[in-house]
Amino acid sequence: MTEALTHTAPDSAGDAAADFQAATVVPATVPVDVPRSAADVEAAVHAIADRSRKAARRMAMANRAWKDRALEAIGRLLRDNSEAILEANAKDVAAGRANGTSAAMLDRLTLTRSRIDGLVAALDNLAGLPDPVGNVVRGQTLPNGLRLRQVNVPMGVVAAIYEARPNVTVDIAGLALKSGNAVILRGGSAAEATNKVLVSILREAVDSVGLPADAVQTVDQYGREGAAVLMRARGKVDVLIPRGGRDLIQSVVTNAAVPVIETGEGNVHIFIDESASEEMAVEILLNAKTQRPSVCNTVETLLVHSGSTVLPAVAAALRAAGVRLHVDERVRQALPASIESVPADDTDWATEYMDLDLAVAMVDSMDQAISHIRTWTTGHTEAILTNHLANAERFIAEVDSAAVIVNASTRFTDGGELGLGAEVGISTQKLHARGPMGLTELTTTKWIVQGEGQIRG
């Protein structure tokens, strides 16, 4: 397949381009004899990481125009090779269906022409964003004359472990390249055929503009053993980002020896207070639950104030859209007998369904709503629907999640929707990055101190 990829000749990119072109460009594909022993797997993954570190040093020198040309080349090759992508993806989807993969996971796994177009549009948007590298975070001149600047610089080698999400392959690679990093991908066996094609395209595109092809690499050929080695490659990998379900994320967090930015599962809540309008509540709940139920910013629990009158209309609209309602006793009594539901318990309050299921509870106050959220949240996204400014401000102040939304769908917790171009994931931790992670979150900072002979007394 790789031989058939369209190859674009490198453009001129100023004086620095000559330095890059003079260097040996790693071929767009690297033949691999997959090793069998644990020692061989470790050596092979470490070799990939070493090549990534060399590529990262070169990527850190690339200016914005050069990196943007790489993103544009990726977009062109994605379109030019859409048939090959869809053919490979169809094999993955068929295998997943035969293996009993859930409907939610199959949806995440599936690529269509419109989704490929969406990836290209995200890359175009990313190319239009400012380069975070070199941005001055803060600076000052000290009384002794030292001039200080704290500036954003690339992380270096960014690794990502994710599952059944071939779109993430392109999103993460694009963000890593634009922020001057090299990336190592582990996309999982469920999307193996699709990711093999996508990684070939990414490497071909990067190579075509004179940047190092090894800025994008994968360890998929080494399976779970390769992922385990990647997690332990301290000193070779600068940051590791897991993206997927709870089991995958917790496995990485528990076993990794390299720094990890934890992206979270989305047990997302919406609270309807007594002042929210029926029209707004129905429209937002339908969007937040049914537009794409398999993703992490989909609402999973609805809390309704006992003084609200919108519950029957909201429940009827959700049922008409095929949503299965898991309700507490008070909600069941408040609903007409014609609206089907099943009893909810603590399992439902804790569940990220990622499907057309919704847990629904009734509360008597803002205090009860916030208490329920604090008990069961994963810290991803919470929303309030209200016409009271004081209620909105209190909810914002007291709910501690990566994103807090007032009178809008939870589906907006997304890097593309929030103007970040794309996202690596949605961080639910509080160190360095929180919420949708875009370009800036793939950089760190360094201090630049300039003087004229000063010494410390």
CSV table of C-alpha atoms in Angstrom, one decimal:
chain,number,residue,atom,x,y,z
A,1,MET,CA,0.0,0.0,0.0
A,2,THR,CA,2.8,2.5,0.9
A,3,GLU,CA,4.3,2.3,-2.5
A,4,ALA,CA,1.0,3.6,-4.0
A,5,LEU,CA,1.0,6.7,-1.8
A,6,THR,CA,1.2,10.1,-3.6
A,7,HIS,CA,4.5,11.7,-2.8
A,8,THR,CA,4.9,15.5,-2.9
A,9,ALA,CA,8.4,17.0,-3.4
A,10,PRO,CA,9.7,19.1,-0.6
A,11,ASP,CA,9.2,22.9,-0.8
A,12,SER,CA,11.8,25.4,-0.1
A,13,ALA,CA,11.7,26.5,3.6
A,14,GLY,CA,14.4,29.1,4.0
A,15,ASP,CA,18.0,28.6,5.1
A,16,ALA,CA,17.1,26.0,7.7
A,17,ALA,CA,15.7,23.8,5.1
A,18,ALA,CA,19.1,23.2,3.6
A,19,ASP,CA,20.3,21.7,6.9
A,20,PHE,CA,17.3,19.4,7.0
A,21,GLN,CA,17.6,18.3,3.4
A,22,ALA,CA,21.3,17.6,3.9
A,23,ALA,CA,20.5,15.2,6.7
A,24,THR,CA,19.7,11.6,5.9
A,25,VAL,CA,15.9,11.3,5.7
A,26,VAL,CA,14.5,8.1,7.2
A,27,PRO,CA,12.5,6.1,4.7
A,28,ALA,CA,8.7,6.4,5.0
A,29,THR,CA,8.5,2.7,5.8
A,30,VAL,CA,10.9,0.7,7.9
A,31,PRO,CA,10.9,-3.1,7.3
A,32,VAL,CA,10.4,-4.9,10.6
A,33,ASP,CA,11.0,-8.5,11.5
A,34,VAL,CA,8.9,-8.7,14.6
A,35,PRO,CA,10.9,-10.2,17.4
A,36,ARG,CA,9.6,-13.0,19.5
A,37,SER,CA,11.5,-12.8,22.8
A,38,ALA,CA,10.8,-10.2,25.5
A,39,ALA,CA,14.4,-9.0,25.3
A,40,ASP,CA,14.0,-8.5,21.5
A,41,VAL,CA,10.8,-6.6,21.9
A,42,GLU,CA,12.4,-4.4,24.5
A,43,ALA,CA,15.4,-3.7,22.3
A,44,ALA,CA,13.1,-3.0,19.3
A,45,VAL,CA,10.9,-0.5,21.2
A,46,HIS,CA,13.9,1.2,22.7
A,47,ALA,CA,15.4,1.6,19.2
A,48,ILE,CA,12.1,3.2,18.1
A,49,ALA,CA,12.3,5.6,21.0
A,50,ASP,CA,15.9,6.4,20.2
A,51,ARG,CA,15.0,7.3,16.6
A,52,SER,CA,12.1,9.4,18.0
A,53,ARG,CA,14.4,11.3,20.2
A,54,LYS,CA,16.7,12.1,17.2
A,55,ALA,CA,13.6,13.1,15.2
A,56,ALA,CA,12.4,15.3,18.1
A,57,ARG,CA,15.6,17.3,18.1
A,58,ARG,CA,15.0,18.1,14.5
A,59,MET,CA,11.3,18.8,14.9
A,60,ALA,CA,12.2,21.3,17.7
A,61,MET,CA,14.2,23.3,15.1
A,62,ALA,CA,11.4,23.5,12.5
A,63,ASN,CA,9.5,26.8,12.1
A,64,ARG,CA,5.8,27.2,11.9
A,65,ALA,CA,5.6,27.3,8.1
A,66,TRP,CA,7.5,24.0,7.8
A,67,LYS,CA,5.3,22.2,10.3
A,68,ASP,CA,2.2,23.6,8.7
A,69,ARG,CA,3.3,22.2,5.3
A,70,ALA,CA,3.5,18.8,6.9
A,71,LEU,CA,0.0,19.1,8.2
A,72,GLU,CA,-1.2,20.1,4.7
A,73,ALA,CA,0.6,17.2,3.2
A,74,ILE,CA,-1.0,14.8,5.6
A,75,GLY,CA,-4.4,16.2,4.6
A,76,ARG,CA,-3.7,15.7,0.9
A,77,LEU,CA,-2.5,12.2,1.3
A,78,LEU,CA,-5.5,11.3,3.5
A,79,ARG,CA,-7.8,12.4,0.7
A,80,ASP,CA,-5.7,10.8,-2.0
A,81,ASN,CA,-5.7,7.5,-0.2
A,82,SER,CA,-9.2,7.5,1.2
A,83,GLU,CA,-10.1,4.2,-0.6
A,84,ALA,CA,-7.2,2.4,0.9
A,85,ILE,CA,-8.1,3.8,4.4
A,86,LEU,CA,-11.7,2.7,4.1
A,87,GLU,CA,-10.8,-0.7,2.8
A,88,ALA,CA,-8.5,-1.3,5.7
A,89,ASN,CA,-11.0,0.1,8.2
A,90,ALA,CA,-13.8,-2.2,6.8
A,91,LYS,CA,-11.6,-5.2,7.7
A,92,ASP,CA,-11.1,-3.9,11.2
A,93,VAL,CA,-14.8,-3.3,11.7
A,94,ALA,CA,-15.8,-6.7,10.3
A,95,ALA,CA,-13.3,-8.4,12.6
A,96,GLY,CA,-14.7,-6.3,15.5
A,97,ARG,CA,-18.2,-7.3,14.7
A,98,ALA,CA,-17.3,-10.9,14.5
A,99,ASN,CA,-15.5,-10.7,17.8
A,100,GLY,CA,-18.6,-9.3,19.5
A,101,THR,CA,-17.3,-5.7,19.9
A,102,SER,CA,-19.9,-3.4,21.4
A,103,ALA,CA,-21.9,-1.0,19.3
A,104,ALA,CA,-20.2,1.9,21.0
A,105,MET,CA,-16.7,0.6,20.3
A,106,LEU,CA,-17.6,-0.2,16.7
A,107,ASP,CA,-18.8,3.4,16.3
A,108,ARG,CA,-15.5,4.7,17.6
A,109,LEU,CA,-13.6,2.3,15.3
A,110,THR,CA,-15.5,3.2,12.1
A,111,LEU,CA,-14.2,5.7,9.6
A,112,THR,CA,-16.3,7.1,6.8
A,113,ARG,CA,-15.6,9.5,4.0
A,114,SER,CA,-17.2,12.3,6.1
A,115,ARG,CA,-15.0,11.4,9.1
A,116,ILE,CA,-11.9,11.4,6.9
A,117,ASP,CA,-13.0,14.9,5.6
A,118,GLY,CA,-13.4,15.9,9.3
A,119,LEU,CA,-9.8,14.8,10.0
A,120,VAL,CA,-8.6,16.8,7.0
A,121,ALA,CA,-10.6,19.9,8.2
A,122,ALA,CA,-9.1,19.5,11.7
A,123,LEU,CA,-5.6,19.4,10.2
A,124,ASP,CA,-6.4,22.6,8.2
A,125,ASN,CA,-7.7,24.3,11.3
A,126,LEU,CA,-4.6,23.2,13.2
A,127,ALA,CA,-2.3,24.6,10.5
A,128,GLY,CA,-4.1,27.9,10.9
A,129,LEU,CA,-3.4,28.1,14.7
A,130,PRO,CA,-0.4,30.0,16.1
A,131,ASP,CA,2.7,27.9,16.9
A,132,PRO,CA,3.0,27.6,20.7
A,133,VAL,CA,6.7,27.0,20.5
A,134,GLY,CA,8.6,30.2,21.6
A,135,ASN,CA,5.6,31.8,23.2
A,136,VAL,CA,6.7,33.9,26.1
A,137,VAL,CA,4.7,32.8,29.2
A,138,ARG,CA,6.2,35.6,31.4
A,139,GLY,CA,9.3,37.7,31.6
A,140,GLN,CA,11.0,40.5,33.4
A,141,THR,CA,14.2,42.4,34.0
A,142,LEU,CA,15.6,42.0,37.5
A,143,PRO,CA,17.1,44.9,39.4
A,144,ASN,CA,20.6,43.4,38.7
A,145,GLY,CA,19.9,43.7,35.0
A,146,LEU,CA,19.3,40.0,34.2
A,147,ARG,CA,16.6,39.6,31.6
A,148,LEU,CA,14.3,36.6,32.2
A,149,ARG,CA,11.9,34.8,29.9
A,150,GLN,CA,9.9,31.7,30.4
A,151,VAL,CA,9.0,30.3,27.0
A,152,ASN,CA,7.1,27.3,25.7
A,153,VAL,CA,9.2,24.5,24.2
A,154,PRO,CA,8.3,21.0,22.8
A,155,MET,CA,8.0,18.1,25.2
A,156,GLY,CA,10.2,16.0,23.0
A,157,VAL,CA,9.0,12.4,22.6
A,158,VAL,CA,5.2,12.1,23.2
A,159,ALA,CA,3.8,8.6,23.3
A,160,ALA,CA,0.1,7.7,23.1
A,161,ILE,CA,-1.7,4.5,24.0
A,162,TYR,CA,-5.3,4.3,22.8
A,163,GLU,CA,-7.9,1.8,21.6
A,164,ALA,CA,-10.2,1.4,18.6
A,165,ARG,CA,-9.9,5.1,17.6
A,166,PRO,CA,-8.1,5.4,14.2
A,167,ASN,CA,-9.1,9.1,14.1
A,168,VAL,CA,-6.9,9.6,17.2
A,169,THR,CA,-3.9,8.4,15.2
A,170,VAL,CA,-4.2,11.5,13.0
A,171,ASP,CA,-5.3,13.9,15.7
A,172,ILE,CA,-2.4,13.1,18.0
A,173,ALA,CA,0.2,13.0,15.3
A,174,GLY,CA,-1.0,16.4,13.9
A,175,LEU,CA,-0.9,18.0,17.3
A,176,ALA,CA,2.5,16.5,18.1
A,177,LEU,CA,4.0,17.7,14.8
A,178,LYS,CA,2.6,21.2,15.1
A,179,SER,CA,4.0,21.6,18.6
A,180,GLY,CA,7.5,20.4,17.5
A,181,ASN,CA,7.4,16.9,19.0
A,182,ALA,CA,8.0,13.4,17.8
A,183,VAL,CA,5.2,10.9,18.6
A,184,ILE,CA,5.1,7.1,19.2
A,185,LEU,CA,1.7,5.5,18.7
A,186,ARG,CA,0.1,2.4,20.1
A,187,GLY,CA,-3.4,2.2,18.6
A,188,GLY,CA,-4.4,-1.3,19.6
A,189,SER,CA,-5.2,-4.5,17.8
A,190,ALA,CA,-8.8,-3.5,17.1
A,191,ALA,CA,-7.7,-0.8,14.6
A,192,GLU,CA,-4.5,-2.5,13.4
A,193,ALA,CA,-5.2,-2.6,9.7
A,194,THR,CA,-6.5,1.0,9.6
A,195,ASN,CA,-3.6,2.4,11.7
A,196,LYS,CA,-1.0,0.6,9.6
A,197,VAL,CA,-2.3,2.5,6.6
A,198,LEU,CA,-2.6,5.8,8.5
A,199,VAL,CA,0.9,5.6,10.0
A,200,SER,CA,2.3,5.0,6.5
A,201,ILE,CA,0.5,8.1,5.2
A,202,LEU,CA,1.7,10.2,8.1
A,203,ARG,CA,5.3,9.2,7.6
A,204,GLU,CA,5.1,9.6,3.9
A,205,ALA,CA,3.6,13.1,4.3
A,206,VAL,CA,6.2,14.2,6.9
A,207,ASP,CA,9.0,12.9,4.8
A,208,SER,CA,7.7,14.6,1.7
A,209,VAL,CA,8.3,18.1,3.1
A,210,GLY,CA,11.8,17.3,4.4
A,211,LEU,CA,11.0,16.6,8.0
A,212,PRO,CA,12.0,13.3,9.7
A,213,ALA,CA,9.7,10.5,9.0
A,214,ASP,CA,10.6,9.1,12.4
A,215,ALA,CA,8.7,12.0,14.0
A,216,VAL,CA,5.8,9.5,13.6
A,217,GLN,CA,6.3,5.9,14.7
A,218,THR,CA,4.2,3.0,16.0
A,219,VAL,CA,4.8,0.0,18.3
A,220,ASP,CA,1.6,-1.7,17.2
A,221,GLN,CA,3.7,-4.5,15.5
A,222,TYR,CA,4.9,-5.5,19.0
A,223,GLY,CA,1.4,-5.9,20.6
A,224,ARG,CA,0.8,-5.6,24.3
A,225,GLU,CA,4.4,-6.5,25.0
A,226,GLY,CA,5.5,-3.4,23.0
A,227,ALA,CA,3.0,-1.2,24.9
A,228,ALA,CA,4.4,-2.5,28.2
A,229,VAL,CA,7.9,-1.7,27.2
A,230,LEU,CA,6.8,1.8,26.0
A,231,MET,CA,5.3,2.4,29.5
A,232,ARG,CA,8.6,1.6,31.1
A,233,ALA,CA,10.9,3.5,28.8
A,234,ARG,CA,11.8,6.1,31.3
A,235,GLY,CA,14.4,8.5,29.9
A,236,LYS,CA,13.4,7.7,26.4
A,237,VAL,CA,9.8,8.9,26.4
A,238,ASP,CA,9.0,12.3,27.8
A,239,VAL,CA,5.3,12.0,28.4
A,240,LEU,CA,2.7,9.2,27.8
A,241,ILE,CA,-0.9,9.9,27.2
A,242,PRO,CA,-3.5,7.1,27.5
A,243,ARG,CA,-6.8,7.5,25.8
A,244,GLY,CA,-9.7,5.1,26.1
A,245,GLY,CA,-11.8,3.3,28.6
A,246,ARG,CA,-11.3,3.0,32.3
A,247,ASP,CA,-9.4,-0.3,32.1
A,248,LEU,CA,-6.9,1.0,29.6
A,249,ILE,CA,-6.3,4.2,31.5
A,250,GLN,CA,-5.9,2.6,34.9
A,251,SER,CA,-3.6,0.0,33.5
A,252,VAL,CA,-1.3,2.7,32.1
A,253,VAL,CA,-1.5,4.9,35.2
A,254,THR,CA,-0.7,1.9,37.5
A,255,ASN,CA,2.1,0.4,35.4
A,256,ALA,CA,3.9,3.3,33.7
A,257,ALA,CA,7.3,4.4,34.8
A,258,VAL,CA,7.3,7.4,32.4
A,259,PRO,CA,5.4,10.6,33.2
A,260,VAL,CA,1.7,10.2,32.4
A,261,ILE,CA,-1.0,12.7,31.7
A,262,GLU,CA,-4.2,10.9,32.7
A,263,THR,CA,-7.1,11.4,30.4
A,264,GLY,CA,-10.4,10.4,31.9
A,265,GLU,CA,-13.5,8.4,31.4
A,266,GLY,CA,-16.5,10.6,31.2
A,267,ASN,CA,-19.2,10.0,33.8
A,268,VAL,CA,-20.8,13.3,32.7
A,269,HIS,CA,-23.7,14.9,34.6
A,270,ILE,CA,-26.4,17.5,33.6
A,271,PHE,CA,-28.4,19.2,36.4
A,272,ILE,CA,-31.8,20.7,35.5
A,273,ASP,CA,-32.8,23.2,38.2
A,274,GLU,CA,-36.3,24.4,38.8
A,275,SER,CA,-36.0,27.5,36.5
A,276,ALA,CA,-34.8,25.8,33.3
A,277,SER,CA,-37.1,26.0,30.3
A,278,GLU,CA,-38.6,22.9,28.8
A,279,GLU,CA,-37.5,23.8,25.3
A,280,MET,CA,-33.9,24.3,26.2
A,281,ALA,CA,-33.8,21.2,28.4
A,282,VAL,CA,-35.2,18.9,25.7
A,283,GLU,CA,-32.9,20.2,23.0
A,284,ILE,CA,-29.7,20.0,25.1
A,285,LEU,CA,-30.4,16.6,26.5
A,286,LEU,CA,-31.2,15.1,23.1
A,287,ASN,CA,-27.9,16.6,21.8
A,288,ALA,CA,-25.8,15.6,24.8
A,289,LYS,CA,-27.1,12.0,24.9
A,290,THR,CA,-27.9,11.0,21.3
A,291,GLN,CA,-25.7,12.9,18.9
A,292,ARG,CA,-22.8,10.5,19.4
A,293,PRO,CA,-23.4,8.4,22.5
A,294,SER,CA,-20.1,6.5,22.3
A,295,VAL,CA,-17.8,9.4,23.2
A,296,CYS,CA,-16.6,10.6,26.6
A,297,ASN,CA,-18.4,14.0,26.6
A,298,THR,CA,-21.8,12.4,26.3
A,299,VAL,CA,-24.1,12.9,29.3
A,300,GLU,CA,-24.5,9.7,31.4
A,301,THR,CA,-26.5,11.0,34.4
A,302,LEU,CA,-29.4,13.5,34.5
A,303,LEU,CA,-30.3,15.2,37.8
A,304,VAL,CA,-33.6,16.9,37.9
A,305,HIS,CA,-34.8,19.3,40.6
A,306,SER,CA,-38.0,18.2,42.2
A,307,GLY,CA,-39.5,21.7,41.6
A,308,SER,CA,-38.9,21.4,37.8
A,309,THR,CA,-41.8,20.7,35.5
A,310,VAL,CA,-39.7,19.6,32.5
A,311,LEU,CA,-39.0,16.0,33.4
A,312,PRO,CA,-42.0,14.3,31.5
A,313,ALA,CA,-41.2,16.2,28.2
A,314,VAL,CA,-37.4,15.5,28.5
A,315,ALA,CA,-38.0,11.8,29.3
A,316,ALA,CA,-40.5,11.4,26.4
A,317,ALA,CA,-38.1,13.0,23.9
A,318,LEU,CA,-35.3,10.8,25.1
A,319,ARG,CA,-37.4,7.6,24.9
A,320,ALA,CA,-38.6,8.6,21.4
A,321,ALA,CA,-34.9,8.8,20.4
A,322,GLY,CA,-34.3,5.3,21.7
A,323,VAL,CA,-32.6,6.1,25.0
A,324,ARG,CA,-33.1,3.6,27.8
A,325,LEU,CA,-33.9,5.4,31.1
A,326,HIS,CA,-32.4,4.0,34.4
A,327,VAL,CA,-34.4,5.9,37.0
A,328,ASP,CA,-34.6,6.2,40.8
A,329,GLU,CA,-38.0,5.7,42.5
A,330,ARG,CA,-38.9,9.4,42.7
A,331,VAL,CA,-38.4,9.8,38.9
A,332,ARG,CA,-40.4,6.6,38.2
A,333,GLN,CA,-43.3,8.0,40.2
A,334,ALA,CA,-43.1,11.4,38.4
A,335,LEU,CA,-43.2,9.9,34.9
A,336,PRO,CA,-46.3,8.9,33.1
A,337,ALA,CA,-46.9,5.1,32.9
A,338,SER,CA,-46.5,5.3,29.1
A,339,ILE,CA,-42.8,6.2,29.4
A,340,GLU,CA,-40.7,3.0,29.9
A,341,SER,CA,-37.9,2.9,32.4
A,342,VAL,CA,-35.9,0.5,34.5
A,343,PRO,CA,-34.8,0.9,38.2
A,344,ALA,CA,-31.4,2.5,38.8
A,345,ASP,CA,-29.0,1.7,41.6
A,346,ASP,CA,-25.4,2.7,42.5
A,347,THR,CA,-24.0,0.8,39.6
A,348,ASP,CA,-25.9,3.2,37.2
A,349,TRP,CA,-24.6,6.3,39.0
A,350,ALA,CA,-21.1,5.0,38.5
A,351,THR,CA,-21.4,3.9,34.9
A,352,GLU,CA,-20.1,5.5,31.8
A,353,TYR,CA,-22.5,3.8,29.4
A,354,MET,CA,-21.1,5.1,26.1
A,355,ASP,CA,-24.4,4.0,24.6
A,356,LEU,CA,-28.1,5.0,24.5
A,357,ASP,CA,-28.6,4.6,28.2
A,358,LEU,CA,-29.1,7.4,30.8
A,359,ALA,CA,-29.3,7.3,34.6
A,360,VAL,CA,-31.9,9.8,36.0
A,361,ALA,CA,-32.3,10.9,39.6
A,362,MET,CA,-34.4,13.5,41.3
A,363,VAL,CA,-32.9,16.0,43.8
A,364,ASP,CA,-34.5,18.6,46.1
A,365,SER,CA,-31.8,21.2,46.0
A,366,MET,CA,-28.5,22.4,44.5
A,367,ASP,CA,-26.8,21.0,47.5
A,368,GLN,CA,-28.1,17.5,46.7
A,369,ALA,CA,-27.1,17.8,43.0
A,370,ILE,CA,-23.6,18.9,43.8
A,371,SER,CA,-23.3,16.2,46.5
A,372,HIS,CA,-24.3,13.5,43.9
A,373,ILE,CA,-21.9,14.9,41.4
A,374,ARG,CA,-19.0,14.9,43.9
A,375,THR,CA,-19.8,11.3,44.8
A,376,TRP,CA,-19.9,9.9,41.3
A,377,THR,CA,-18.0,12.2,39.0
A,378,THR,CA,-14.9,11.3,37.1
A,379,GLY,CA,-14.0,14.9,36.9
A,380,HIS,CA,-14.6,15.3,33.1
A,381,THR,CA,-17.6,17.5,32.4
A,382,GLU,CA,-20.7,18.7,34.4
A,383,ALA,CA,-23.4,21.0,33.2
A,384,ILE,CA,-26.3,23.0,34.7
A,385,LEU,CA,-29.4,24.2,32.9
A,386,THR,CA,-30.8,27.2,34.7
A,387,ASN,CA,-32.3,30.7,34.3
A,388,HIS,CA,-30.9,31.9,37.6
A,389,LEU,CA,-27.6,33.6,37.5
A,390,ALA,CA,-26.8,32.9,41.1
A,391,ASN,CA,-27.4,29.2,40.6
A,392,ALA,CA,-25.1,29.2,37.6
A,393,GLU,CA,-22.3,31.0,39.5
A,394,ARG,CA,-22.6,28.7,42.5
A,395,PHE,CA,-22.5,25.6,40.2
A,396,ILE,CA,-19.4,27.0,38.5
A,397,ALA,CA,-17.7,27.7,41.8
A,398,GLU,CA,-18.5,24.5,43.6
A,399,VAL,CA,-18.3,21.8,40.9
A,400,ASP,CA,-14.7,20.6,40.5
A,401,SER,CA,-14.4,19.1,37.0
A,402,ALA,CA,-12.2,19.8,34.0
A,403,ALA,CA,-15.1,21.5,32.3
A,404,VAL,CA,-18.2,23.1,33.8
A,405,ILE,CA,-20.9,24.2,31.3
A,406,VAL,CA,-23.9,26.5,31.8
A,407,ASN,CA,-26.9,26.1,29.4
A,408,ALA,CA,-25.2,24.2,26.6
A,409,SER,CA,-24.5,20.6,25.6
A,410,THR,CA,-21.7,18.7,27.2
A,411,ARG,CA,-20.7,17.7,23.7
A,412,PHE,CA,-18.8,21.0,23.5
A,413,THR,CA,-16.0,19.6,25.8
A,414,ASP,CA,-13.9,18.9,22.8
A,415,GLY,CA,-10.6,20.4,21.5
A,416,GLY,CA,-12.0,21.1,18.0
A,417,GLU,CA,-15.2,22.7,19.4
A,418,LEU,CA,-13.2,24.9,21.8
A,419,GLY,CA,-10.9,26.2,19.1
A,420,LEU,CA,-7.9,24.0,19.9
A,421,GLY,CA,-7.8,22.5,16.4
A,422,ALA,CA,-7.9,19.0,17.7
A,423,GLU,CA,-7.2,17.2,21.0
A,424,VAL,CA,-4.9,14.6,22.3
A,425,GLY,CA,-7.4,13.8,24.9
A,426,ILE,CA,-9.3,15.3,27.8
A,427,SER,CA,-7.2,15.4,31.0
A,428,THR,CA,-9.0,15.0,34.3
A,429,GLN,CA,-5.9,15.5,36.4
A,430,LYS,CA,-4.8,18.8,37.8
A,431,LEU,CA,-1.1,18.9,37.0
A,432,HIS,CA,0.1,20.7,33.9
A,433,ALA,CA,-2.9,20.0,31.7
A,434,ARG,CA,-6.6,19.9,32.5
A,435,GLY,CA,-9.5,19.5,30.1
A,436,PRO,CA,-9.1,19.3,26.3
A,437,MET,CA,-5.4,19.1,25.5
A,438,GLY,CA,-4.3,20.9,22.4
A,439,LEU,CA,-1.0,22.4,21.2
A,440,THR,CA,0.1,24.2,24.3
A,441,GLU,CA,-0.5,21.2,26.5
A,442,LEU,CA,2.1,19.3,24.4
A,443,THR,CA,4.7,21.8,25.3
A,444,THR,CA,6.6,22.5,28.5
A,445,THR,CA,8.6,25.6,29.4
A,446,LYS,CA,12.2,26.6,29.9
A,447,TRP,CA,13.8,29.7,31.5
A,448,ILE,CA,16.0,31.8,29.4
A,449,VAL,CA,18.3,34.1,31.5
A,450,GLN,CA,20.4,36.7,29.7
A,451,GLY,CA,23.0,38.8,31.4
A,452,GLU,CA,26.1,40.9,30.9
A,453,GLY,CA,28.5,39.4,33.3
A,454,GLN,CA,26.4,39.4,36.5
A,455,ILE,CA,27.5,37.1,39.3
A,456,ARG,CA,25.6,36.1,42.4
A,457,GLY,CA,26.7,37.8,45.6
